[in-house]
PDB file of C-alpha atoms and ligand atoms in Angstrom:
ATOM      1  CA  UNK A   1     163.944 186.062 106.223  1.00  0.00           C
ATOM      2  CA  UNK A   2     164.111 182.205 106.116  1.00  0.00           C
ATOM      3  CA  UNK A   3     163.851 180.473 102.746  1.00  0.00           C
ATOM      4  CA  UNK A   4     160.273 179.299 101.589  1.00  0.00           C
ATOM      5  CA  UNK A   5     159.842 176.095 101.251  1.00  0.00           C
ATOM      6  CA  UNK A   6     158.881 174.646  97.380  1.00  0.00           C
ATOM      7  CA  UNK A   7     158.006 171.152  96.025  1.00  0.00           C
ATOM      8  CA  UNK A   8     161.789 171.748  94.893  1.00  0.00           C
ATOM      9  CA  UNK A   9     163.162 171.895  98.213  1.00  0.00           C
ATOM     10  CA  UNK A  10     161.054 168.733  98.934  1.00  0.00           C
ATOM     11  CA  UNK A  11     161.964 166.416  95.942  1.00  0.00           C
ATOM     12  CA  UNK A  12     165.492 167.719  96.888  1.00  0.00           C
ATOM     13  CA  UNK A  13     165.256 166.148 100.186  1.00  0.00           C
ATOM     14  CA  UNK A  14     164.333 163.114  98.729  1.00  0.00           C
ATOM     15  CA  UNK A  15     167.012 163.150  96.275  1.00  0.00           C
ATOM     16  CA  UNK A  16     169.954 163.785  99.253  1.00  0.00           C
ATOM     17  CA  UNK A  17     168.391 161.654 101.682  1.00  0.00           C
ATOM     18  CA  UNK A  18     167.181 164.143 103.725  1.00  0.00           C
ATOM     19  CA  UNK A  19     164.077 162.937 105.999  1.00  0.00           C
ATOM     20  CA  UNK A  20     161.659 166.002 106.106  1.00  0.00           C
ATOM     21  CA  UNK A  21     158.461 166.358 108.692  1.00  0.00           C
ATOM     22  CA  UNK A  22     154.838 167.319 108.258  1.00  0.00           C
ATOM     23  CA  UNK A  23     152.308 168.176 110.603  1.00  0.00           C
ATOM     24  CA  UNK A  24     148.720 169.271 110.289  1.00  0.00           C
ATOM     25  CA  UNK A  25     147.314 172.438 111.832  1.00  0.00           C
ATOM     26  CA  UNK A  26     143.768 174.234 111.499  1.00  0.00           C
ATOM     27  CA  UNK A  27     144.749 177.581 112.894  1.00  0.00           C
ATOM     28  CA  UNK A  28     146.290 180.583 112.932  1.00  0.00           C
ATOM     29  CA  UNK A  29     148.416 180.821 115.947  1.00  0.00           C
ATOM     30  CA  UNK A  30     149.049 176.867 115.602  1.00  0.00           C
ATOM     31  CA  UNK A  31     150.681 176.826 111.963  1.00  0.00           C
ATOM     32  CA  UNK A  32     152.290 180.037 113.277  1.00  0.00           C
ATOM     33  CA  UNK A  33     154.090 178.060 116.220  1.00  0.00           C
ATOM     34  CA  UNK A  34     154.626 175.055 113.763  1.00  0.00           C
ATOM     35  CA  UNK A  35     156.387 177.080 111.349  1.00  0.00           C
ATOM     36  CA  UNK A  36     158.717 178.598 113.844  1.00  0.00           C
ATOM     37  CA  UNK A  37     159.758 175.655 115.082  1.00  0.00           C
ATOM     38  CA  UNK A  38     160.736 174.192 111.584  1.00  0.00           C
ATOM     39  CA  UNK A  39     158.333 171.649 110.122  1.00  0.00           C
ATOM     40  CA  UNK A  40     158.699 171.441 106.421  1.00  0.00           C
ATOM     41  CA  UNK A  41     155.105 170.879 105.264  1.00  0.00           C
ATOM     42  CA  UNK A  42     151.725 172.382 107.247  1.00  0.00           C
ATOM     43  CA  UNK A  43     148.956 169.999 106.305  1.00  0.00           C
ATOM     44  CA  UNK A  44     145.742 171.245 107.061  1.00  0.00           C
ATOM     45  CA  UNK A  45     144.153 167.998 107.052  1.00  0.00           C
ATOM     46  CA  UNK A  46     140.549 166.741 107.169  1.00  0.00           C
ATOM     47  CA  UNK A  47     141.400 165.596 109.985  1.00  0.00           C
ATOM     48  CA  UNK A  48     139.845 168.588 110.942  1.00  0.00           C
ATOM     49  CA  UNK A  49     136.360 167.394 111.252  1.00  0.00           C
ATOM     50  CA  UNK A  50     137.105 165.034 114.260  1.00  0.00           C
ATOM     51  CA  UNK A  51     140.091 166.987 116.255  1.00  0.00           C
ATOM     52  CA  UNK A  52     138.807 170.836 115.630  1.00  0.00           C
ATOM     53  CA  UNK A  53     135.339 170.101 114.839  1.00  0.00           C
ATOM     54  CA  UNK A  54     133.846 167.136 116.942  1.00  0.00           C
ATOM     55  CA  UNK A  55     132.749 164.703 114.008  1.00  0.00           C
ATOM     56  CA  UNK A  56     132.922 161.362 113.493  1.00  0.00           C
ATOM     57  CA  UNK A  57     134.309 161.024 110.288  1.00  0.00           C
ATOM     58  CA  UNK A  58     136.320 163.246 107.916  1.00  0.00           C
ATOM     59  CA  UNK A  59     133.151 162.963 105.380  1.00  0.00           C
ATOM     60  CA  UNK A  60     131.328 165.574 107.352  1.00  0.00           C
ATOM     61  CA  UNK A  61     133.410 168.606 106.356  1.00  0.00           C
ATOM     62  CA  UNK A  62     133.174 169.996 103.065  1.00  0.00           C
ATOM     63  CA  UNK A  63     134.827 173.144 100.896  1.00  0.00           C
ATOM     64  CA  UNK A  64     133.453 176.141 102.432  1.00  0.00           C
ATOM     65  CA  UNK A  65     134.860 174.956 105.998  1.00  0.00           C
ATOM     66  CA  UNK A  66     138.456 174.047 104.733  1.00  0.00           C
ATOM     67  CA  UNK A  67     138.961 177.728 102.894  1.00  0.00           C
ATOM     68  CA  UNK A  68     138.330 179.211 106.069  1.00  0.00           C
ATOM     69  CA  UNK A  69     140.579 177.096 107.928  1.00  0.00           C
ATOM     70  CA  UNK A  70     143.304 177.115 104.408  1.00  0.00           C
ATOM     71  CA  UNK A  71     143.117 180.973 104.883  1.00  0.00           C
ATOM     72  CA  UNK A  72     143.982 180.982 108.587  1.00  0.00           C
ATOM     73  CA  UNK A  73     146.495 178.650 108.641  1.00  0.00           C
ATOM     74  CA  UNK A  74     148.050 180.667 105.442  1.00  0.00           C
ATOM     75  CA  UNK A  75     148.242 183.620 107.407  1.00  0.00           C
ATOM     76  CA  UNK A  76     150.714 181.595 109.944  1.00  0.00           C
ATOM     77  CA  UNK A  77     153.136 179.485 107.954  1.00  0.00           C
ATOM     78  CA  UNK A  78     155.300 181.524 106.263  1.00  0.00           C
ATOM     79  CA  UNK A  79     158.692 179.298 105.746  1.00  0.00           C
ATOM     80  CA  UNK A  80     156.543 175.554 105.422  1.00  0.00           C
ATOM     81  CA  UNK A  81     155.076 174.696 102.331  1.00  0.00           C
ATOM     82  CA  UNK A  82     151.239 174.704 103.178  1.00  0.00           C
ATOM     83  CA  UNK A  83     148.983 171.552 101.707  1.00  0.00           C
ATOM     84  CA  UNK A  84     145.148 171.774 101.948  1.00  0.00           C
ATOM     85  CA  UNK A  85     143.496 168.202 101.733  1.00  0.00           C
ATOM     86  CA  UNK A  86     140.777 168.328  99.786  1.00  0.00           C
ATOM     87  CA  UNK A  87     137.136 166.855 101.308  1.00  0.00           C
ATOM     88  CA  UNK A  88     135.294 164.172 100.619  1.00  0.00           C
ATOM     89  CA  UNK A  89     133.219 164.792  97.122  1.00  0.00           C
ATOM     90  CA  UNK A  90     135.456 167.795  96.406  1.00  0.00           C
ATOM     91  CA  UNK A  91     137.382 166.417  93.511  1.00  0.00           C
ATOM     92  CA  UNK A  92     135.132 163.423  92.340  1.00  0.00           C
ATOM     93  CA  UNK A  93     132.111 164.602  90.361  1.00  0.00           C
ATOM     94  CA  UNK A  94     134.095 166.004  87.830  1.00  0.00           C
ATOM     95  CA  UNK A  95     137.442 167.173  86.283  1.00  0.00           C
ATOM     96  CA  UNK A  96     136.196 171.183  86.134  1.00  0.00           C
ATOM     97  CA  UNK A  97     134.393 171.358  89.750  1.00  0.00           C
ATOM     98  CA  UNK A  98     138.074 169.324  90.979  1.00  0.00           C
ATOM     99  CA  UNK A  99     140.326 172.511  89.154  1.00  0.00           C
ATOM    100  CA  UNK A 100     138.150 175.096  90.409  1.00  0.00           C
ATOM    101  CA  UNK A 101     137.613 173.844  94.168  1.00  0.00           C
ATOM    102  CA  UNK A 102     141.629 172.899  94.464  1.00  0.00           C
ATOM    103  CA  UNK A 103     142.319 176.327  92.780  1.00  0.00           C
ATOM    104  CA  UNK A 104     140.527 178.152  95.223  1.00  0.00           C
ATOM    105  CA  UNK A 105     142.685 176.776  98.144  1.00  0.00           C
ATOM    106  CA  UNK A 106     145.823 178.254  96.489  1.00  0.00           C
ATOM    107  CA  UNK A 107     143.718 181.748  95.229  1.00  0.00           C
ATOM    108  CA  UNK A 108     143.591 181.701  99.399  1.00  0.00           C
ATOM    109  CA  UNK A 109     147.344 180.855 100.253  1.00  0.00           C
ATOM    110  CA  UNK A 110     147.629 176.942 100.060  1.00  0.00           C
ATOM    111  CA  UNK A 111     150.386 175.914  97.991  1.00  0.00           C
ATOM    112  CA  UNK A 112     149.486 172.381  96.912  1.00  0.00           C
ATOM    113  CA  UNK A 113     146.575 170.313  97.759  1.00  0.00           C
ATOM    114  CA  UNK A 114     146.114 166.612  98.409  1.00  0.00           C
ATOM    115  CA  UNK A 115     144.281 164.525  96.893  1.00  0.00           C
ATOM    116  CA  UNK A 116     142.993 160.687  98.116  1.00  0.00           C
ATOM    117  CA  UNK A 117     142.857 157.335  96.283  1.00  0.00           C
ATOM    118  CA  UNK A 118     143.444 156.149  92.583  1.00  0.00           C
ATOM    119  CA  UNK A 119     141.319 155.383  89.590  1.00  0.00           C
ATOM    120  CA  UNK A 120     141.586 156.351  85.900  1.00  0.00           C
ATOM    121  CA  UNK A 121     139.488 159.536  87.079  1.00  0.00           C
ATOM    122  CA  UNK A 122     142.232 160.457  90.036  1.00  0.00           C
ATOM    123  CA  UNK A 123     144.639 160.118  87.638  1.00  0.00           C
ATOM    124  CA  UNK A 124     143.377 162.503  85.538  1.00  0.00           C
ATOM    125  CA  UNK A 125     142.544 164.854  88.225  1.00  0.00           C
ATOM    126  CA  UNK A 126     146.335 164.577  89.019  1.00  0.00           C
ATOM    127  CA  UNK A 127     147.902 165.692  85.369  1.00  0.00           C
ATOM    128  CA  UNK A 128     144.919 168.632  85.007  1.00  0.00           C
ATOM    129  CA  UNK A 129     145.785 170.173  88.458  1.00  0.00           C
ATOM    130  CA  UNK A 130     149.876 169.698  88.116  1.00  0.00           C
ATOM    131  CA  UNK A 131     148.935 171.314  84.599  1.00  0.00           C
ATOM    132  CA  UNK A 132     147.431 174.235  86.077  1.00  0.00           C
ATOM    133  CA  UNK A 133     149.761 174.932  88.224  1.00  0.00           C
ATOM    134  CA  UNK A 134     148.475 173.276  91.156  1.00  0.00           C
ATOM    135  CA  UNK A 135     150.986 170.802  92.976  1.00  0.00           C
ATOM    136  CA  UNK A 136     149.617 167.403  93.758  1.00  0.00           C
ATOM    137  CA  UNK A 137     150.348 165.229  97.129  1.00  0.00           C
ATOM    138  CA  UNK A 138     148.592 161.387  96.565  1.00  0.00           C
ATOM    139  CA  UNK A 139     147.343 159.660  99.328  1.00  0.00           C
ATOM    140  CA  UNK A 140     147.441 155.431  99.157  1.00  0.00           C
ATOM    141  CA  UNK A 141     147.607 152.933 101.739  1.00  0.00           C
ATOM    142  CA  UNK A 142     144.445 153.852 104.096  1.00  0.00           C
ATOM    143  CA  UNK A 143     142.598 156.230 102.422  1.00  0.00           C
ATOM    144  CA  UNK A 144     139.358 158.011 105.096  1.00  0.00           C
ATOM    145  CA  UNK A 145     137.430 159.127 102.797  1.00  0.00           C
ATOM    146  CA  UNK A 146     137.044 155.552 101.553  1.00  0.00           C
ATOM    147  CA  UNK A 147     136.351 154.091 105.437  1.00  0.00           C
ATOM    148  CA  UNK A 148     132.996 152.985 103.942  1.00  0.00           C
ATOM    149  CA  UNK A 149     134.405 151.132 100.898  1.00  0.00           C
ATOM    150  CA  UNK A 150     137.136 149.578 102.442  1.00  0.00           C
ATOM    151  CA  UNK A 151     135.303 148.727 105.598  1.00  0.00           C
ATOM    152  CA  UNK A 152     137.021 150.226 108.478  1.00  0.00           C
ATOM    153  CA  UNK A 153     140.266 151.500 109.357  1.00  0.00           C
ATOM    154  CA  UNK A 154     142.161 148.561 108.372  1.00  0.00           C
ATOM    155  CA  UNK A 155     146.211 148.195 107.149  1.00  0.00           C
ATOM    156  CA  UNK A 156     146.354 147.815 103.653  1.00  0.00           C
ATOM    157  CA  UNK A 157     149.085 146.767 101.386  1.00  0.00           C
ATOM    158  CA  UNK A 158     149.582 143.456 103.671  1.00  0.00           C
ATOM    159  CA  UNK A 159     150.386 140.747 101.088  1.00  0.00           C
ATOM    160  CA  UNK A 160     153.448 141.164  98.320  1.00  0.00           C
ATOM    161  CA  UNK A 161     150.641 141.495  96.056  1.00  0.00           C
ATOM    162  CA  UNK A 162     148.716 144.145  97.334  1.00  0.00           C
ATOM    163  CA  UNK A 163     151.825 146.109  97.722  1.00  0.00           C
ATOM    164  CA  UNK A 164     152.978 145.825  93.846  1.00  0.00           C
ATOM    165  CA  UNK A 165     149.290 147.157  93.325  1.00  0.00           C
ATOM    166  CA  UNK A 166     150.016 150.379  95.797  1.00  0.00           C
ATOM    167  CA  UNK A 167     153.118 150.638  93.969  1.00  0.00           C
ATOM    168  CA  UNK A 168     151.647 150.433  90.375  1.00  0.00           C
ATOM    169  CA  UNK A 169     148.874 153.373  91.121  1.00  0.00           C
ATOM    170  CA  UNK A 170     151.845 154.900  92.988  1.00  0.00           C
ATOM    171  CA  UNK A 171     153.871 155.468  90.085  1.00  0.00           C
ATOM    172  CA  UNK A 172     151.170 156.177  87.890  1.00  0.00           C
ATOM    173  CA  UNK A 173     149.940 159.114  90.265  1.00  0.00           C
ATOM    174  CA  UNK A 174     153.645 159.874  89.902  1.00  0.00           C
ATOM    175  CA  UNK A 175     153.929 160.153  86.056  1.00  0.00           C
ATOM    176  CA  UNK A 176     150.549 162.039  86.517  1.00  0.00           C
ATOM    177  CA  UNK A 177     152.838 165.125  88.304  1.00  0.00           C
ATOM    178  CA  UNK A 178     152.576 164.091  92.261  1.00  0.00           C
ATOM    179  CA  UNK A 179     155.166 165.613  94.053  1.00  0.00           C
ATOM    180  CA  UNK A 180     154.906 163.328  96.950  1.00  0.00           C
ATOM    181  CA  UNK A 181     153.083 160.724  98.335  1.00  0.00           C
ATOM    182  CA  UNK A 182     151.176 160.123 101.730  1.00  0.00           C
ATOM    183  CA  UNK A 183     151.452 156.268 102.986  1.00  0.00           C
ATOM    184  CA  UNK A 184     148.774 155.765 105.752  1.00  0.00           C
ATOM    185  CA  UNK A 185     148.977 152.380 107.663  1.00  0.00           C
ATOM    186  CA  UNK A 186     150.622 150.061 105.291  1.00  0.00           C
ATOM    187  CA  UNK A 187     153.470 147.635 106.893  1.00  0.00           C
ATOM    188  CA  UNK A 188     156.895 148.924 106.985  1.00  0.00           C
ATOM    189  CA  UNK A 189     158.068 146.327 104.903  1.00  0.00           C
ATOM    190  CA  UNK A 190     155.787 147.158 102.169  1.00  0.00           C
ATOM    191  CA  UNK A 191     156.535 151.512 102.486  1.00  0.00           C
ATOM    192  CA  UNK A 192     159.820 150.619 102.197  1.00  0.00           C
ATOM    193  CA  UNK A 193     159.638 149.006  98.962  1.00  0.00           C
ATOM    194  CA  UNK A 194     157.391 151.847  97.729  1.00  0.00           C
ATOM    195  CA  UNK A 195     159.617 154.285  98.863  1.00  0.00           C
ATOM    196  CA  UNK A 196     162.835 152.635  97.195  1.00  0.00           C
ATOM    197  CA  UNK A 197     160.792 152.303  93.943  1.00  0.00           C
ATOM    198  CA  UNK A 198     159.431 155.942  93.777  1.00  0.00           C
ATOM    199  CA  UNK A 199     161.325 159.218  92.313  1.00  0.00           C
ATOM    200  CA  UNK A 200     158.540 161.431  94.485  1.00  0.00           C
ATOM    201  CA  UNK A 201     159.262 161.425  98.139  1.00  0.00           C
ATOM    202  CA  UNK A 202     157.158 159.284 100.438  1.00  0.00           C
ATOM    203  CA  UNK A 203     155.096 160.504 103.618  1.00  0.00           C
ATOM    204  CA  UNK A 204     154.685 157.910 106.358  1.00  0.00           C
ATOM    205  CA  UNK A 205     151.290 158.478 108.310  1.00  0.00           C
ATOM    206  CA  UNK A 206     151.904 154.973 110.447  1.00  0.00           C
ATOM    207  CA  UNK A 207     154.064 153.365 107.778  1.00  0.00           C
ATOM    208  CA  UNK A 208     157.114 153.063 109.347  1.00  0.00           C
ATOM    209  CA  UNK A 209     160.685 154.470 108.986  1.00  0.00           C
ATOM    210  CA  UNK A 210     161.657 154.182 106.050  1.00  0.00           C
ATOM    211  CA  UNK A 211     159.861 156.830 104.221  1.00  0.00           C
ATOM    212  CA  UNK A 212     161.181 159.950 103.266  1.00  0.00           C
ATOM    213  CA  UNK A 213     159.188 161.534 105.887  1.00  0.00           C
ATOM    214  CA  UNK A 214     156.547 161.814 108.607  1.00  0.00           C
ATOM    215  CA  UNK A 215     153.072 163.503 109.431  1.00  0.00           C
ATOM    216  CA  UNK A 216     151.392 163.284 112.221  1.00  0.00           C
ATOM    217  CA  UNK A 217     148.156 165.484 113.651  1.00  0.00           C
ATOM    218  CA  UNK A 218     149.205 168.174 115.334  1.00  0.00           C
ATOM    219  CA  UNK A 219     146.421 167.729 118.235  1.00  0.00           C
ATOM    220  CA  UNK A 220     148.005 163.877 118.568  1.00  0.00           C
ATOM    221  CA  UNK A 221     151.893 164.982 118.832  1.00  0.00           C
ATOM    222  CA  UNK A 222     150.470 167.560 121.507  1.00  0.00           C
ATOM    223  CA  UNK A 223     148.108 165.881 123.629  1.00  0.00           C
ATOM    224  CA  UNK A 224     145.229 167.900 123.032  1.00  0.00           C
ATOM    225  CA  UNK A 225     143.037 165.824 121.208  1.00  0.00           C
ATOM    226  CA  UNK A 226     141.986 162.643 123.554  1.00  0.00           C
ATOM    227  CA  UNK A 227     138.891 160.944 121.870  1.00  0.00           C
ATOM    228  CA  UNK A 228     141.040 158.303 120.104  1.00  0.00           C
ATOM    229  CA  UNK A 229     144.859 157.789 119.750  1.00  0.00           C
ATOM    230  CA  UNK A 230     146.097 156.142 116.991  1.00  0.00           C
ATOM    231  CA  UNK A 231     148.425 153.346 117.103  1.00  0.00           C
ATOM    232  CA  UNK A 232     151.009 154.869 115.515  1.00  0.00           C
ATOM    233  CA  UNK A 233     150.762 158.777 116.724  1.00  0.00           C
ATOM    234  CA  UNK A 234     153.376 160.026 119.412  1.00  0.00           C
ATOM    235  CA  UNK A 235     152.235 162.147 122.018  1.00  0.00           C
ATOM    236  CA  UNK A 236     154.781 164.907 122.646  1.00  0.00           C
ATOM    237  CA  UNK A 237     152.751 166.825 124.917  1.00  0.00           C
ATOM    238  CA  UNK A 238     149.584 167.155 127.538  1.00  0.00           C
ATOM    239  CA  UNK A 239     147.711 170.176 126.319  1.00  0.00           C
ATOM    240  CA  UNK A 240     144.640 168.494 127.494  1.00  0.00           C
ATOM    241  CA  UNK A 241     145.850 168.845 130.848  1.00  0.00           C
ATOM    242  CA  UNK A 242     147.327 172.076 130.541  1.00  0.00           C
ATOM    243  CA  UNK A 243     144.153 173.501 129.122  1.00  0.00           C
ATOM    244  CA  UNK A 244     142.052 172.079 131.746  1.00  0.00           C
ATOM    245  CA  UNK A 245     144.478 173.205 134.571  1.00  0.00           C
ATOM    246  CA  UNK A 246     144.602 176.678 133.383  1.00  0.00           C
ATOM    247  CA  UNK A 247     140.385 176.698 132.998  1.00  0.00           C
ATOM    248  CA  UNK A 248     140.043 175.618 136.550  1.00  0.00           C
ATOM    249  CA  UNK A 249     142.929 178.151 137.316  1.00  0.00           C
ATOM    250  CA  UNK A 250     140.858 181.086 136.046  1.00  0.00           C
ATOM    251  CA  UNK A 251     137.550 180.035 137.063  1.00  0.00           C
ATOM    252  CA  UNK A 252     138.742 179.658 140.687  1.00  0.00           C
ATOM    253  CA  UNK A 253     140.336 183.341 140.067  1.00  0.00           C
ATOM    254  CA  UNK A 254     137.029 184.595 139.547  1.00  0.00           C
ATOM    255  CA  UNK A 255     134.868 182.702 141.929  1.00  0.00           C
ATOM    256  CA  UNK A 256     137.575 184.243 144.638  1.00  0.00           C
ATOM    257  CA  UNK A 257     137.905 187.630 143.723  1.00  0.00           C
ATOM    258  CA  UNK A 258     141.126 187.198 142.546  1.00  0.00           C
ATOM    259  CA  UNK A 259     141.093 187.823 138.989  1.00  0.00           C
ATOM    260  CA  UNK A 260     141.420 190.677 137.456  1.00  0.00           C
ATOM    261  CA  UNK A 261     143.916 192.665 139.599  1.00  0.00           C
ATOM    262  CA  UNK A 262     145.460 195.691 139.293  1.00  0.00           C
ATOM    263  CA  UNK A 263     147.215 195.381 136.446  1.00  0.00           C
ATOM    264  CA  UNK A 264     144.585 193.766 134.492  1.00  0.00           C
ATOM    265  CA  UNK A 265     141.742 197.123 134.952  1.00  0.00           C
ATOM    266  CA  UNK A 266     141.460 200.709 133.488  1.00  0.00           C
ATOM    267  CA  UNK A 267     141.362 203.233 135.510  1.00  0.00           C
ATOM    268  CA  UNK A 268     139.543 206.912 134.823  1.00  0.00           C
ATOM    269  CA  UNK A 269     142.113 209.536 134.293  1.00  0.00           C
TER     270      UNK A 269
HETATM  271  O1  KIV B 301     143.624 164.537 107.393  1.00  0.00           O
HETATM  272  C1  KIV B 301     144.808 164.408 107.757  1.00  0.00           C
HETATM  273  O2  KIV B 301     145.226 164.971 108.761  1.00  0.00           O
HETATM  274  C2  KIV B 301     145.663 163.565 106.925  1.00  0.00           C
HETATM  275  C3  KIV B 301     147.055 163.235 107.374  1.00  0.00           C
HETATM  276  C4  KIV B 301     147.230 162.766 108.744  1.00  0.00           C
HETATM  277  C5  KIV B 301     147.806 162.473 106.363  1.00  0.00           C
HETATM  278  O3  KIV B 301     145.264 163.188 105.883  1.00  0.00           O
END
């Protein structure tokens, strides 16, 4: 049986040099696939609420949804460590609702959760869940759940400035018991200076190479989700294609008789 994956094995990756890999997946069968083939770190993002579910935003999906898809994805990823990413509000009102809402992801199979932003409050979100025995991933840099705040998807950390202030609530979320640390869209430059100045391991999500490792969406790296591409995702795959080739496939099948066949029919004893 291959060796589960722990924050252990991850700060230990950080602490040879290793580069690990994260990718996000909503279901079953997906995180199933996703283990086999190695990733470190299922992330079921939400990033959910555009890719699986057709919203605009990531605000529109809330607990109940990401147990369900926390359970499923469970199920599937046996070897990678698997991180639920707590929704918008989830964590925010206050410290109790924050334990009990993350601890419910890891009653279900999840074994961290992430977490966006900083303030005082984050922080202490941060030490009460690590002190509960719930592992903490931060999230700085480009943060969705604040799209309204910061007004749009824009870079962030661009001056020298703004990146000593990423790396101050960076090391802060650190002492607070973050294992690791998502970077979304902040110049390589800057990631890299984070990343040298940071015991936790970094995760790059279009911050460059020099992090200790890289997520992308799943449905981005395989071509299946086509509504918007993001500068820094790499398509690996055309499952768009390959799902509409195979629908037209089948529904030609039927419309000509030629599905199901012989094979595919019971027959009375
Ligand atoms: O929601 C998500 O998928 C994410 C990652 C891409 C970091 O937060």
């Amino acid at each position: 049986m291959l060796k589960k994956i722990t924050v252990n094995t991850i700060q230990n990756y950080k602490n040879n040099n290793e580069k690990f890999s994260v990718l996000t997946a909503y279901d079953y069968s997906t995180a199933k696939y996703i283990d086999e083939a190695g990733i470190d770190i299922v992330l079921i993002g939400d990033s959910l609420a555009m890719v699986a579910l057709g919203y605009e935003t990531t605000h529109s999906i809330g607990v109940d949804e990401m147990k369900i898809f926390t359970k499923a994805v469970a199920k599937g990823a046996k070897r990678a460590l698997v991180v639920t990413d707590m929704p918008f509000l989830s964590y925010h009102t206050d410290i109790s609702s924050a334990v009990l809402n993350c601890g419910e992801m890891i009653r279900l199979g999840a074994n961290a959760v992430k977490i966006e932003g900083y303030s005082d409050y984050i922080i202490e979100v941060a030490k009460r869940l690590t002190t509960s025995g719930i592992p903490v991933m931060a999230h700085l840099g480009f943060t969705p759940q604040f799209l309204n705040t910061l007004g749009g998807y824009k870079i962030q950390g661009k001056t020298q400035e703004a990146t000593e202030e990423i790396l101050k609530q960076a090391k802060q979320l650190e002492n607070a018991g973050a294992f690791s640390l998502v970077l979304e869209m902040v110049p390589e430059e800057s990631a890299k200076y984070i990343t040298e100045n940071l015991k936790i391991p970094t995760i790059s999500c279009g911050a460059g190479k020099y992090c200790d490792a890289q997520v992308l969406v799943s449905d981005d790296v395989f071509g299946k989700y086509s509504d918007f591409k993001p500068k820094f995702a790499r398509k690996y795959g055309d499952m768009k294609t390959l799902i509409i080739d195979c629908a037209k496939q089948f529904n030609e099948d039927v419309k000509n008789g030629r599905f199901p066949n012989e094979e595919e029919i019971f027959k009375l004893d």
